[in-house]
XYZ file of C-alpha atoms in Angstrom:
126
model
C 24.331 16.116 18.254
C 25.704 13.553 20.649
C 29.451 13.515 21.139
C 31.709 10.590 21.756
C 32.572 11.820 25.238
C 31.673 14.394 27.881
C 34.068 17.129 28.972
C 35.473 16.276 32.388
C 38.478 18.487 33.036
C 40.926 20.973 31.620
C 44.383 20.135 32.953
C 47.325 22.539 33.106
C 50.906 21.572 33.897
C 52.447 23.548 36.746
C 55.602 23.602 38.845
C 53.423 24.322 41.945
C 49.920 22.889 41.599
C 48.564 24.393 44.819
C 49.781 27.913 43.966
C 48.240 27.767 40.489
C 44.967 26.317 41.826
C 44.767 29.142 44.382
C 45.326 31.693 41.608
C 42.456 30.295 39.513
C 40.274 29.819 42.634
C 40.610 33.527 43.346
C 40.147 34.427 39.667
C 36.939 32.474 38.967
C 35.566 31.715 42.440
C 35.616 27.921 42.214
C 36.621 25.769 45.175
C 39.604 23.472 45.579
C 37.944 20.058 45.778
C 41.058 17.880 45.726
C 44.732 18.421 46.470
C 47.554 15.949 46.857
C 49.567 16.458 50.043
C 52.062 19.337 49.611
C 55.053 16.974 49.724
C 53.586 15.048 46.789
C 52.277 18.097 44.877
C 51.083 15.989 41.975
C 47.484 17.102 41.441
C 45.065 19.825 42.536
C 41.504 20.267 41.231
C 38.970 23.128 41.190
C 35.227 22.792 40.657
C 32.088 24.904 40.794
C 30.059 21.776 41.570
C 29.193 21.209 37.912
C 30.510 18.570 35.594
C 33.678 20.318 34.366
C 36.795 20.862 36.451
C 40.111 22.606 36.109
C 43.015 20.499 37.347
C 46.698 21.198 37.780
C 49.272 18.474 37.241
C 52.750 18.657 38.743
C 55.426 19.197 36.085
C 58.844 19.803 37.667
C 60.405 20.709 34.310
C 57.514 22.903 33.177
C 58.504 25.357 30.424
C 55.781 27.954 30.041
C 54.738 29.175 26.630
C 56.370 32.385 25.404
C 53.285 34.071 23.960
C 53.207 35.162 21.140
C 56.520 33.472 20.177
C 55.787 30.555 17.783
C 58.905 28.733 19.043
C 57.067 28.094 22.358
C 53.370 28.525 21.446
C 50.597 28.964 23.982
C 49.107 25.543 23.125
C 45.862 26.509 24.893
C 44.504 29.321 27.011
C 41.542 30.166 29.207
C 39.160 33.082 28.534
C 37.161 34.517 31.419
C 34.507 37.237 31.151
C 34.573 40.284 33.432
C 32.334 43.329 33.887
C 35.211 45.814 34.271
C 38.555 45.157 32.549
C 40.511 47.719 34.583
C 39.255 46.435 37.940
C 39.773 42.809 36.916
C 43.305 43.651 35.747
C 44.145 45.225 39.087
C 42.886 42.171 40.921
C 44.610 39.506 38.776
C 47.906 41.381 39.046
C 47.497 41.340 42.835
C 46.944 37.569 42.619
C 50.272 37.114 40.817
C 49.373 37.358 37.124
C 51.582 39.255 34.688
C 50.237 41.378 31.851
C 51.957 40.386 28.613
C 54.039 42.997 26.829
C 52.345 42.165 23.537
C 48.630 42.933 23.544
C 46.221 42.445 20.652
C 44.982 45.519 18.848
C 41.568 44.789 20.342
C 42.784 45.453 23.902
C 39.550 47.355 24.539
C 37.605 44.084 24.480
C 40.140 41.665 25.955
C 43.625 41.605 27.456
C 46.228 38.849 27.690
C 47.967 37.845 30.935
C 50.153 35.031 32.186
C 49.174 33.032 35.249
C 51.853 32.343 37.903
C 53.056 29.288 35.945
C 53.257 31.228 32.667
C 50.067 29.979 30.931
C 48.301 32.697 28.919
C 44.739 33.623 29.828
C 42.479 36.444 28.701
C 40.196 38.796 30.552
C 37.318 39.498 28.161
C 34.898 42.395 28.522
C 31.298 41.215 29.095
């Protein structure tokens, strides 16, 4: 099936685009391929050299989701696969992530965290 378009980028709002890009760079191993000057702070992009990127757009009034509160829903989240949940948890917490207080009953197969800007993401067991 041919789609109307090709996926180009996933874009997350952030109060500090460079900080959030560095978090995801360290999480998934992609490189920062574009960054506005720090005084502008408007856009930072990660890529693995393929066709899809993750970009971060400056949002000075960013209000993070309050997962799982439906009053401020997550809107979207990123799932990443890991070989060892405990080791990956230790490392993402060191990078500045926060483990959410509410975890799904299937915590043995995935866990929910918040990135430094408050976006939910999941570590999923391979």
